[in-house]
XYZ file of C-alpha atoms in Angstrom:
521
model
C 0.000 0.000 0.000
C 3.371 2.115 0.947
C 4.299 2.262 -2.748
C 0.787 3.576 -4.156
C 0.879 6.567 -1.912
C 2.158 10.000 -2.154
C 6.241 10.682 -1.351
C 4.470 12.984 1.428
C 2.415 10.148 2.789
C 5.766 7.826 2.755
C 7.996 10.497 4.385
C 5.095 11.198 6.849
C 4.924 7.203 7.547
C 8.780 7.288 8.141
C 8.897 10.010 10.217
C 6.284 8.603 12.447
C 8.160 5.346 13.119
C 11.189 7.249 13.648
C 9.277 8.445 16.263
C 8.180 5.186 17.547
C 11.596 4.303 17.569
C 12.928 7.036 19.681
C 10.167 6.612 22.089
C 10.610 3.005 22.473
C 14.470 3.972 23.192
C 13.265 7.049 25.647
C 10.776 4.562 27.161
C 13.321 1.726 27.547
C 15.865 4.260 28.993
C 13.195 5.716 31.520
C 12.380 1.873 32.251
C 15.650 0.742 32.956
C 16.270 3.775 35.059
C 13.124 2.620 37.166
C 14.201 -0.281 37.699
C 17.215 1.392 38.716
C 15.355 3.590 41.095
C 13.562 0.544 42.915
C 16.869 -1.490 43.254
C 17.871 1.627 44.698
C 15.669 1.992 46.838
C 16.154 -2.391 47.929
C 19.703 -1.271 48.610
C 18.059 1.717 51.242
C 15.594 -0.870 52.707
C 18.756 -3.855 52.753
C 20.844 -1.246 54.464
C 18.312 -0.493 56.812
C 18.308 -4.321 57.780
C 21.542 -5.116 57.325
C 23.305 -6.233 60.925
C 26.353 -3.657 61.400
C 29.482 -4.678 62.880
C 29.030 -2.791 66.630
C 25.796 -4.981 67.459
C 28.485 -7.782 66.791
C 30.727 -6.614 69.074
C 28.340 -5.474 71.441
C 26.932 -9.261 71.834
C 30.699 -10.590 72.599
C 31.640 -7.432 75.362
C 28.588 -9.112 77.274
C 30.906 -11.810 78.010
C 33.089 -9.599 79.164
C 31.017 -8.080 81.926
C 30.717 -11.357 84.185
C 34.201 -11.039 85.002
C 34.108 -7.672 87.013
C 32.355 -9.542 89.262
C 34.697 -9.297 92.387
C 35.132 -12.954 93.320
C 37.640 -13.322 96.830
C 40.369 -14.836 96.889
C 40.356 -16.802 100.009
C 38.701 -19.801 99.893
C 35.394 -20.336 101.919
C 31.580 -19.766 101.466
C 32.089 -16.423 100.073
C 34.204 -17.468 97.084
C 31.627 -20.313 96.198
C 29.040 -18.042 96.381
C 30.311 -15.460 94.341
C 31.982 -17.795 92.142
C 28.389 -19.393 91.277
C 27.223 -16.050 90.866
C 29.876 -14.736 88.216
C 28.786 -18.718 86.264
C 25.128 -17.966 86.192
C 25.828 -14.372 85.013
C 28.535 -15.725 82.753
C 25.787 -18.627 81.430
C 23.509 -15.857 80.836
C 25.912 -13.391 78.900
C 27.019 -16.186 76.784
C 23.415 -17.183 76.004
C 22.835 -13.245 75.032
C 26.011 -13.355 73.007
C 25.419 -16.513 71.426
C 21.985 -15.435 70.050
C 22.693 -11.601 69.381
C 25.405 -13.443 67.037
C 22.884 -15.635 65.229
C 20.381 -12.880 64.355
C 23.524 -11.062 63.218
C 24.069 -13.774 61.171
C 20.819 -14.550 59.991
C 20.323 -10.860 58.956
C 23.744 -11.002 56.974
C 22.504 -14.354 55.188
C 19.358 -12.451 54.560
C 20.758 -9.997 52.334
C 20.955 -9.963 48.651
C 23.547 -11.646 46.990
C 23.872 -8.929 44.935
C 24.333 -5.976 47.431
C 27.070 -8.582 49.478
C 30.903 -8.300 48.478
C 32.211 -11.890 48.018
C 35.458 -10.890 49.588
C 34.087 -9.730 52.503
C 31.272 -12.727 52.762
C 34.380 -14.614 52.610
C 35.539 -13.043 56.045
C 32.276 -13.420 57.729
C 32.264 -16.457 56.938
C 35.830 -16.977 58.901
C 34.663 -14.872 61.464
C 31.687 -16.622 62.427
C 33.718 -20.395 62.155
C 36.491 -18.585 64.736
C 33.607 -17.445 66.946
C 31.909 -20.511 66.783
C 35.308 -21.864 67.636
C 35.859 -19.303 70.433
C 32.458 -19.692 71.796
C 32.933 -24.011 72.399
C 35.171 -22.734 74.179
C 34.397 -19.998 76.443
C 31.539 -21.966 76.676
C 33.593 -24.577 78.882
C 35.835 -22.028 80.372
C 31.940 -20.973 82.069
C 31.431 -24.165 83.205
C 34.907 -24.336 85.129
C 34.362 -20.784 86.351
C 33.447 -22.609 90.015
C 36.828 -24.487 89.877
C 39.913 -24.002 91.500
C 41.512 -22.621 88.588
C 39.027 -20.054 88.126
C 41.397 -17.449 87.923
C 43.055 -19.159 85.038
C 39.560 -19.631 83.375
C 38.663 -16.202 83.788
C 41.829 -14.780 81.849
C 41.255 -17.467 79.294
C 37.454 -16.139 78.825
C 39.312 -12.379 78.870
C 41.811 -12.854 76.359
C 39.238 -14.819 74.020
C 36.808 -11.725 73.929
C 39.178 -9.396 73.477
C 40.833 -11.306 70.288
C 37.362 -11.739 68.764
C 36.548 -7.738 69.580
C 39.886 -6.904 67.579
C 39.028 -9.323 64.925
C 35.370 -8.157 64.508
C 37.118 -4.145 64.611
C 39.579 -4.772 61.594
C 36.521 -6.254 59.503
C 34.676 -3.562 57.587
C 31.030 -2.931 58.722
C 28.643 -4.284 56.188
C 26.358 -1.416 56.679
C 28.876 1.502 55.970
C 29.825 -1.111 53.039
C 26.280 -0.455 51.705
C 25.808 2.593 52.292
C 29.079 3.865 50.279
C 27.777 1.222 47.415
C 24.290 3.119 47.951
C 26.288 6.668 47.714
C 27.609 5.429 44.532
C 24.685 4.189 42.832
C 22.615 7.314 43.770
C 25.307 9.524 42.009
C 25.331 7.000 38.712
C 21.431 6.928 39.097
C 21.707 11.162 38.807
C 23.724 10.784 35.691
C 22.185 8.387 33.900
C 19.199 10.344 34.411
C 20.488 13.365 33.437
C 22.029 11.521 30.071
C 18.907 10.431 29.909
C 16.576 13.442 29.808
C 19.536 15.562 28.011
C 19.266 12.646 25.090
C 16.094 12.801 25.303
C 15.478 16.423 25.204
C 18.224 16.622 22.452
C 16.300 13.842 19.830
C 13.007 15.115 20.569
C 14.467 18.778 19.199
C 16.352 17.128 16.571
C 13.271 15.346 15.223
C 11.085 18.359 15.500
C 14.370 20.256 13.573
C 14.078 17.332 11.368
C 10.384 17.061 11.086
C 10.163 21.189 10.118
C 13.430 20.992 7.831
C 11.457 18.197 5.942
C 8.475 20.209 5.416
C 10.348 23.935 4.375
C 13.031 21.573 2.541
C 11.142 18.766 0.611
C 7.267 18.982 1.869
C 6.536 22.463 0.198
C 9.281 22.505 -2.651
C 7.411 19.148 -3.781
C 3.982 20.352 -3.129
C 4.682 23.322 -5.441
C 6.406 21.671 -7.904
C 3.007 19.026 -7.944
C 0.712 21.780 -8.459
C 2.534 24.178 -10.437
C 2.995 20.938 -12.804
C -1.277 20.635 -11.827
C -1.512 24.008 -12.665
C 0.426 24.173 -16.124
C -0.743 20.952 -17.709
C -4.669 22.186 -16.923
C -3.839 25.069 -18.861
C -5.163 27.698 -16.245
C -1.921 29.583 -16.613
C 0.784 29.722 -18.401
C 2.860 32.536 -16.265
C 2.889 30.803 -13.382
C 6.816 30.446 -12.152
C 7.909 28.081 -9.532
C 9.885 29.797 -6.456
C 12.442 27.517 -4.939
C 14.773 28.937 -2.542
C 16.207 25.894 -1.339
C 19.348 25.742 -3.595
C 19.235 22.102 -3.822
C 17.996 19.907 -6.359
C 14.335 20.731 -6.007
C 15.444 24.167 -6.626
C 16.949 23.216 -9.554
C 14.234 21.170 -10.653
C 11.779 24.218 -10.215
C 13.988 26.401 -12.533
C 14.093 23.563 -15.080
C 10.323 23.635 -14.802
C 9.987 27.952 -15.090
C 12.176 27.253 -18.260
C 10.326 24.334 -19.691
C 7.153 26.605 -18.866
C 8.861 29.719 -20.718
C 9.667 27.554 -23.431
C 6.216 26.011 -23.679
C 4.377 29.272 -23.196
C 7.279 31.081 -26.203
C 6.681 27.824 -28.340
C 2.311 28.344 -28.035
C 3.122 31.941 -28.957
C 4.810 30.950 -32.048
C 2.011 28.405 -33.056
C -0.364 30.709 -32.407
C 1.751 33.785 -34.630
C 2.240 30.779 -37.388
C -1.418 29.657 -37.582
C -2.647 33.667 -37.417
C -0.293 34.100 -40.372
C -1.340 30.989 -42.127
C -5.378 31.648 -41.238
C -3.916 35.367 -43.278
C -1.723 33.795 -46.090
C -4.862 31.252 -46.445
C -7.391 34.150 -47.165
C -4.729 36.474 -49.004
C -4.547 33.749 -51.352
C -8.448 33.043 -51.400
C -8.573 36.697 -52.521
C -5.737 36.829 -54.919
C -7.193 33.639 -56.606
C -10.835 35.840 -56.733
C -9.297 38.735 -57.749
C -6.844 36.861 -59.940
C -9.129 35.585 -62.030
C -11.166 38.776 -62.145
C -8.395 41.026 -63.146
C -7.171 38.047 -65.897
C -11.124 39.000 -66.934
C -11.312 42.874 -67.320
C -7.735 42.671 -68.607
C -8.686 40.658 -71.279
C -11.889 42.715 -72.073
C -10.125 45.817 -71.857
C -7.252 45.393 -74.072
C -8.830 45.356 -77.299
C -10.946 48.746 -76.573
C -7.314 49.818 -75.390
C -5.332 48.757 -78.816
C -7.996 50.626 -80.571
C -7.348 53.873 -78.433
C -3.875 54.038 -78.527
C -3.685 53.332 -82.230
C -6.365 55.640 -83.058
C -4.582 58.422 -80.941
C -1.543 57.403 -82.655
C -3.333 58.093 -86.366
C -4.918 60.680 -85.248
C -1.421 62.629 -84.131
C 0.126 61.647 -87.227
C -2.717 62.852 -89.454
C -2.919 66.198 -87.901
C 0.819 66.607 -87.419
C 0.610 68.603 -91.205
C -2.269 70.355 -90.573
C -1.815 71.666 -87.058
C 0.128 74.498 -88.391
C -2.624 76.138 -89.855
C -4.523 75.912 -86.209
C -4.061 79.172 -83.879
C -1.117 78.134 -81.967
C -3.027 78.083 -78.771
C -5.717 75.760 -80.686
C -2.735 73.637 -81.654
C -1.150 73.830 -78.367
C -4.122 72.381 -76.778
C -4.305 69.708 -79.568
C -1.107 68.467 -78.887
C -1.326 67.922 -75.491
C -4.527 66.536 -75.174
C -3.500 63.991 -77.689
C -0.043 63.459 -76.354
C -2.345 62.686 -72.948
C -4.396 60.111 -74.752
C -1.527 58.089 -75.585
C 0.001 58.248 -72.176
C -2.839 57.531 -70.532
C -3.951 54.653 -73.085
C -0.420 53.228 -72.751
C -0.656 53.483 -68.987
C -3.897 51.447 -68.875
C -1.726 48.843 -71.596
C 0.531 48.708 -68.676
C -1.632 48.159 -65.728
C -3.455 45.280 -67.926
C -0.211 43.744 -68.362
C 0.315 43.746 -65.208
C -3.010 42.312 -64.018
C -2.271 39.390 -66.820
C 0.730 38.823 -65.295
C -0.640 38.800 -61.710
C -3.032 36.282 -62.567
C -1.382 33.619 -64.844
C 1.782 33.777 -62.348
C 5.122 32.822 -63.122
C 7.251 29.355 -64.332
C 10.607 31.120 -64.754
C 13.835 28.660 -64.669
C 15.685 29.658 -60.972
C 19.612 29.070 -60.357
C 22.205 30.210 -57.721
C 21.930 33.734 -57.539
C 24.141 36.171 -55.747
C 21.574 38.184 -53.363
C 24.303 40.837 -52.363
C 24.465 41.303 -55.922
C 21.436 42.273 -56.974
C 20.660 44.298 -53.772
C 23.831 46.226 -54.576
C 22.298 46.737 -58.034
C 18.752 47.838 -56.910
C 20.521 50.552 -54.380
C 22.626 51.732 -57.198
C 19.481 52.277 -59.377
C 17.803 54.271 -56.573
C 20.550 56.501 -56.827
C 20.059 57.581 -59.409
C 16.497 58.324 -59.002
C 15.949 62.615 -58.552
C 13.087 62.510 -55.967
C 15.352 60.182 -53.657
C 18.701 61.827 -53.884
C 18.555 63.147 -50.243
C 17.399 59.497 -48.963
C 20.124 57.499 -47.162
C 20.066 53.964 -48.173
C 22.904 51.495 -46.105
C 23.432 48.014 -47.498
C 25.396 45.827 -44.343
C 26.627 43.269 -46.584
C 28.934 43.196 -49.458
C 30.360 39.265 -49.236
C 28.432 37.465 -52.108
C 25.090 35.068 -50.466
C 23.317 32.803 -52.832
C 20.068 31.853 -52.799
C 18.293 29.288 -55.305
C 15.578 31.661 -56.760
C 14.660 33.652 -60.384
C 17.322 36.273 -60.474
C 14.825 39.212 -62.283
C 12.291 38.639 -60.085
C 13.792 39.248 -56.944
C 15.495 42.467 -58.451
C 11.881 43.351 -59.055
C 10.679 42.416 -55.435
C 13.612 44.195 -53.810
C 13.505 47.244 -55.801
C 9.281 47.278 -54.904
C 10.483 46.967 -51.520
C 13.235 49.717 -51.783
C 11.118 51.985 -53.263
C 8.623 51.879 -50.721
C 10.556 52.245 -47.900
C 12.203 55.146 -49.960
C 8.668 56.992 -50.556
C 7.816 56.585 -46.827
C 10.520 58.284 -45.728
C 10.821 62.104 -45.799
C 13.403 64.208 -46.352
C 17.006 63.082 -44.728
C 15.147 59.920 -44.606
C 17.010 56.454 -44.171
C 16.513 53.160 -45.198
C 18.634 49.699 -44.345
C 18.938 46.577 -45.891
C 20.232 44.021 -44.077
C 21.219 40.183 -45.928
C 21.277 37.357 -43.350
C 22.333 33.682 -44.497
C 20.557 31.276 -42.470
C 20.703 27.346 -42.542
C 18.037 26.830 -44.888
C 17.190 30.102 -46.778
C 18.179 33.519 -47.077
C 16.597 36.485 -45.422
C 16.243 40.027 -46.645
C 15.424 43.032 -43.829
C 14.349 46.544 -45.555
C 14.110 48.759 -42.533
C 12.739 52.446 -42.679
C 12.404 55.539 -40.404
C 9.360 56.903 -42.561
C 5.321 57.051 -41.538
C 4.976 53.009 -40.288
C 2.150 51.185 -40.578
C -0.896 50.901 -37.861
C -2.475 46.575 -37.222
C -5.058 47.790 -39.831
C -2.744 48.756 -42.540
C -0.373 45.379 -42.027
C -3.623 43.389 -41.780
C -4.258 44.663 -45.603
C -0.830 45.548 -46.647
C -0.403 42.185 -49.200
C -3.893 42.549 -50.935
C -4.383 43.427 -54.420
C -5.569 47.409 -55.132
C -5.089 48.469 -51.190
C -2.517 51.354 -51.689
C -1.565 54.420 -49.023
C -0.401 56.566 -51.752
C -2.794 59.155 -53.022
C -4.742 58.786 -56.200
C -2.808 58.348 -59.383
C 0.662 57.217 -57.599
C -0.225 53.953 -57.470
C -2.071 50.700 -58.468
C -1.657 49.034 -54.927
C -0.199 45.797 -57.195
C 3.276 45.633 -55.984
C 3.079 43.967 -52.726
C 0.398 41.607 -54.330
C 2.552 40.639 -56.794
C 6.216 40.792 -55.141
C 4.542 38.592 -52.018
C 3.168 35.988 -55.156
C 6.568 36.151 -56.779
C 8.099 35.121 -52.679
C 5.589 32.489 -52.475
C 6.278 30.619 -55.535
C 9.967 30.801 -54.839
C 8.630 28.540 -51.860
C 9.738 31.709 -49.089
C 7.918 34.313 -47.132
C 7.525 38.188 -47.061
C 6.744 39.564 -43.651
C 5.676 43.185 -42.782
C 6.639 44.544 -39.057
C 5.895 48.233 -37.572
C 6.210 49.346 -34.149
C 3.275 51.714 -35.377
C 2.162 55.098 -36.950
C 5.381 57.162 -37.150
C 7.809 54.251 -36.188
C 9.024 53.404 -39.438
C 8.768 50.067 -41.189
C 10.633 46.774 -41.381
C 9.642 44.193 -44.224
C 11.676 40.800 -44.432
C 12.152 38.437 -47.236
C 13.305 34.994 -46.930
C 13.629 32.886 -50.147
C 15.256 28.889 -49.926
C 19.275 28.525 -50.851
C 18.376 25.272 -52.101
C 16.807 24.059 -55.120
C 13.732 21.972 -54.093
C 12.678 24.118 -50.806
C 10.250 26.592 -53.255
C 6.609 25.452 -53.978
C 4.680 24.828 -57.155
C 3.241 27.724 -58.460
């Protein structure tokens, strides 16, 4: 079940048996020190029982005290008497002594084995065999206190109790044994429970360090990461950006992510510029076929009335070429021009028909290498040499050659439409640059001016057939048509740019520099 969950639910899991485990470990320690506590506190109680070593002597000085029992020396009834006297009270110290010993004894064999010394259970034990010993005999020595020798028994019961009183003083007191053992263990108990609690204290602030450096370090950098990734592949919104200040991996993982989303978000913008220029190139050319086939029409039907014009203007100005003379010269003046502006005019008219033809039957020229410096060195050399634009500025950035696979003429006429333009937008002092780029697969163009610009409506229009800016009589609005039909059967693009009204104009031309990259015409 572990594995199906979340990496939050997992650490979560393992962070609550590391708990468990330092509980169990606090718990055991607390335990043990308990248990510690109670054994303690045995020790306290033992010591409290335990038989110390003056009782012991105490019990053998009462055989001591029979003897000050002034006994005379001279025989008679007063010696027996007092000698039977010092017996009994002899008889009855050494039944004191003998069971003051054995409680001391039992009370020693009562206690723990392991609050006893082995060494020192060692010496009891020789103790109590010698006093055992001691006491047969001292025992008998009583019995003979009545004798003659009484004297001798009486020193013999002296000396006895006074070797067992400095045996029983060079033997260490079980009692003040215990109680330094006791001593000892309380001041271990107060460490180990000070180790214990300072442990304690120090894992249950490590785990809560632990536990809160999870959550800032992994818990929330994964939690954003899940739903800015949520967020993103919903499509609510694309300019969300991932902060991560963690300088780890998750923070690099969240810039990754910002940079996948910027590259996403720049990638949707392009589709979206690409399918808004296609939906445009798609009904440019719906138009251009309409108005294609329409202009192929009138042309047709307006050529012949046109032929007839021109060449009856032209018989009509040779016929009355020998008889204007006899006209007033103001009459013939007036002749002469308005015939001169019926063949203009008429020829004109030829020209835009031509034109129209041309527009709609398209083009099948043969295409080669071509040298685009070349001929955009060419066009700017004819512009120079055109009056109206002689105080235009035109800069060229490029003078290696660049060769692009395309129909030499017609992209002379395309870039000198283009030059033009840009040159009759501009005003006087005006400047225009072209700029040649060579690019992996084709060959791009820029015309840049600093003249009127165009506004969204104007670019929206600028490629269809008859839409001009120029006033009436400067042009047919047929150039872009046609120079953006001549790019597209070369298989490349023409793009129009302005940062708007008054910002000048940038239009960019990109034809193939391979054979096999333009499209059927």
């Amino acid at each position: 079940m572990l594995v199906t969950r979340t990496i939050r639910r997992k650490m979560e899991f393992w962070l609550a048996v590391l708990a468990v485990v330092l509980g169990g470990l606090a718990a055991s320690s607390i335990t043990g020190l308990t248990s510690y506590k109670q054994t303690k506190k045995d020790l306290e109680l033992s010591i409290q029982s335990a038989p110390r070593s003056a009782d012991l002597a105490t019990a053998i000085s009462l055989l001591i005290r029979p003897c000050a029992i002034d006994v005379p020396m001279e025989p008679g009834p007063a010696r027996d008497s007092a000698a039977r006297l010092q017996m009994r009270e002899f008889e009855q110290a050494f039944q004191t002594a003998r069971n003051r010993v054995d409680d001391f004894r039992s009370r020693l064999d009562s206690l723990s084995i392991t609050h006893r010394n082995a060494a020192l259970s060692e010496t009891h034990r020789a103790l109590f065999a010698r006093i055992d010993d001691t006491f047969a005999h001292l025992e008998a020595a009583g019995q003979c206190l009545t004798r003659s020798d009484r004297d001798r028994q009486e020193r013999f019961i002296l000396q006895n109790a006074a070797a067992l009183l400095g045996t029983i003083d060079s033997i260490p007191d079980p009692a003040m044994e215990l109680s330094d053992r006791l001593a000892l263990a309380e001041r271990e108990y107060r460490w180990r429970l000070a180790v214990v609690w300072t442990t304690s204290v120090i894992a249950a602030a490590l785990f809560l360090g632990l536990a809160v450096c999870g959550y800032r370090w992994v818990f929330a950098p994964l939690s954003a990461l899940h739903q800015g990734a949520l967020r993103v592949a919903d499509g609510e919104d694309f300019d969300f950006r991932i902060e991560s200040r963690t300088n780890d991996e998750l923070s690099e993982l969240a810039d990754a992510f910002n940079r996948m989303t910027a590259r996403f978000q720049q990638v949707k913008a392009d589709l979206d510029q690409q399918v808004h220029q296609r939906s445009r190139q798609l009904v440019q050319s719906e138009r251009l076929a309409g108005v294609g086939f329409l202009a192929a029409g009138v042309a047709h039907e307006i050529n012949n009335p046109l032929s007839a014009i021109v060449g009856a203007a032209d018989s009509l100005d040779w016929r009355l070429g020998e008889h204007l003379d006899k006209f007033p010269p103001d009459d013939a003046q007036t002749v002469r021009e308005y015939l001169h502006m019926m063949q203009t005019e008429a020829q004109r008219c030829r020209q835009i028909t031509e034109r129209l033809l041309n527009f709609a039957r398209g083009t099948d020229t043969e295409r080669n290498l071509y040298d685009v410096t070349a001929i955009v060195q060419e066009v700017v050399g004819m512009t120079h040499h055109l009056g109206r634009f002689r105080n235009r500025q035109v800069l060229v950035d490029r003078t290696d050659p660049c060769y692009a696979w395309v129909n030499g003429p017609e992209i002379k006429q395309v870039v000198l439409n283009l030059v033009a333009n840009a040159l009759e937008s501009t005003g006087e002092s005006g400047r225009v640059s072209v700029a040649i780029r060579e690019c992996p697969e084709h060959v791009e163009i820029g015309v840049t001016d600093d003249g009127v610009g165009m506004t969204q409506e104007v670019l929206e229009h600028i490629f269809e057939p008859f839409f001009t800016r120029r006033e009436a009589g400067k042009g047919t609005g047929l150039g872009l048509s046609i120079s953006h039909r001549i790019v597209q059967d070369h298989g490349g693009s023409l793009e129009a740019s302005s940062p708007g009204k008054g910002l000048g104009s940038t239009f960019r031309l990109r034809v193939p520099r391979q054979a096999g990259k333009q499209r059927a015409a």
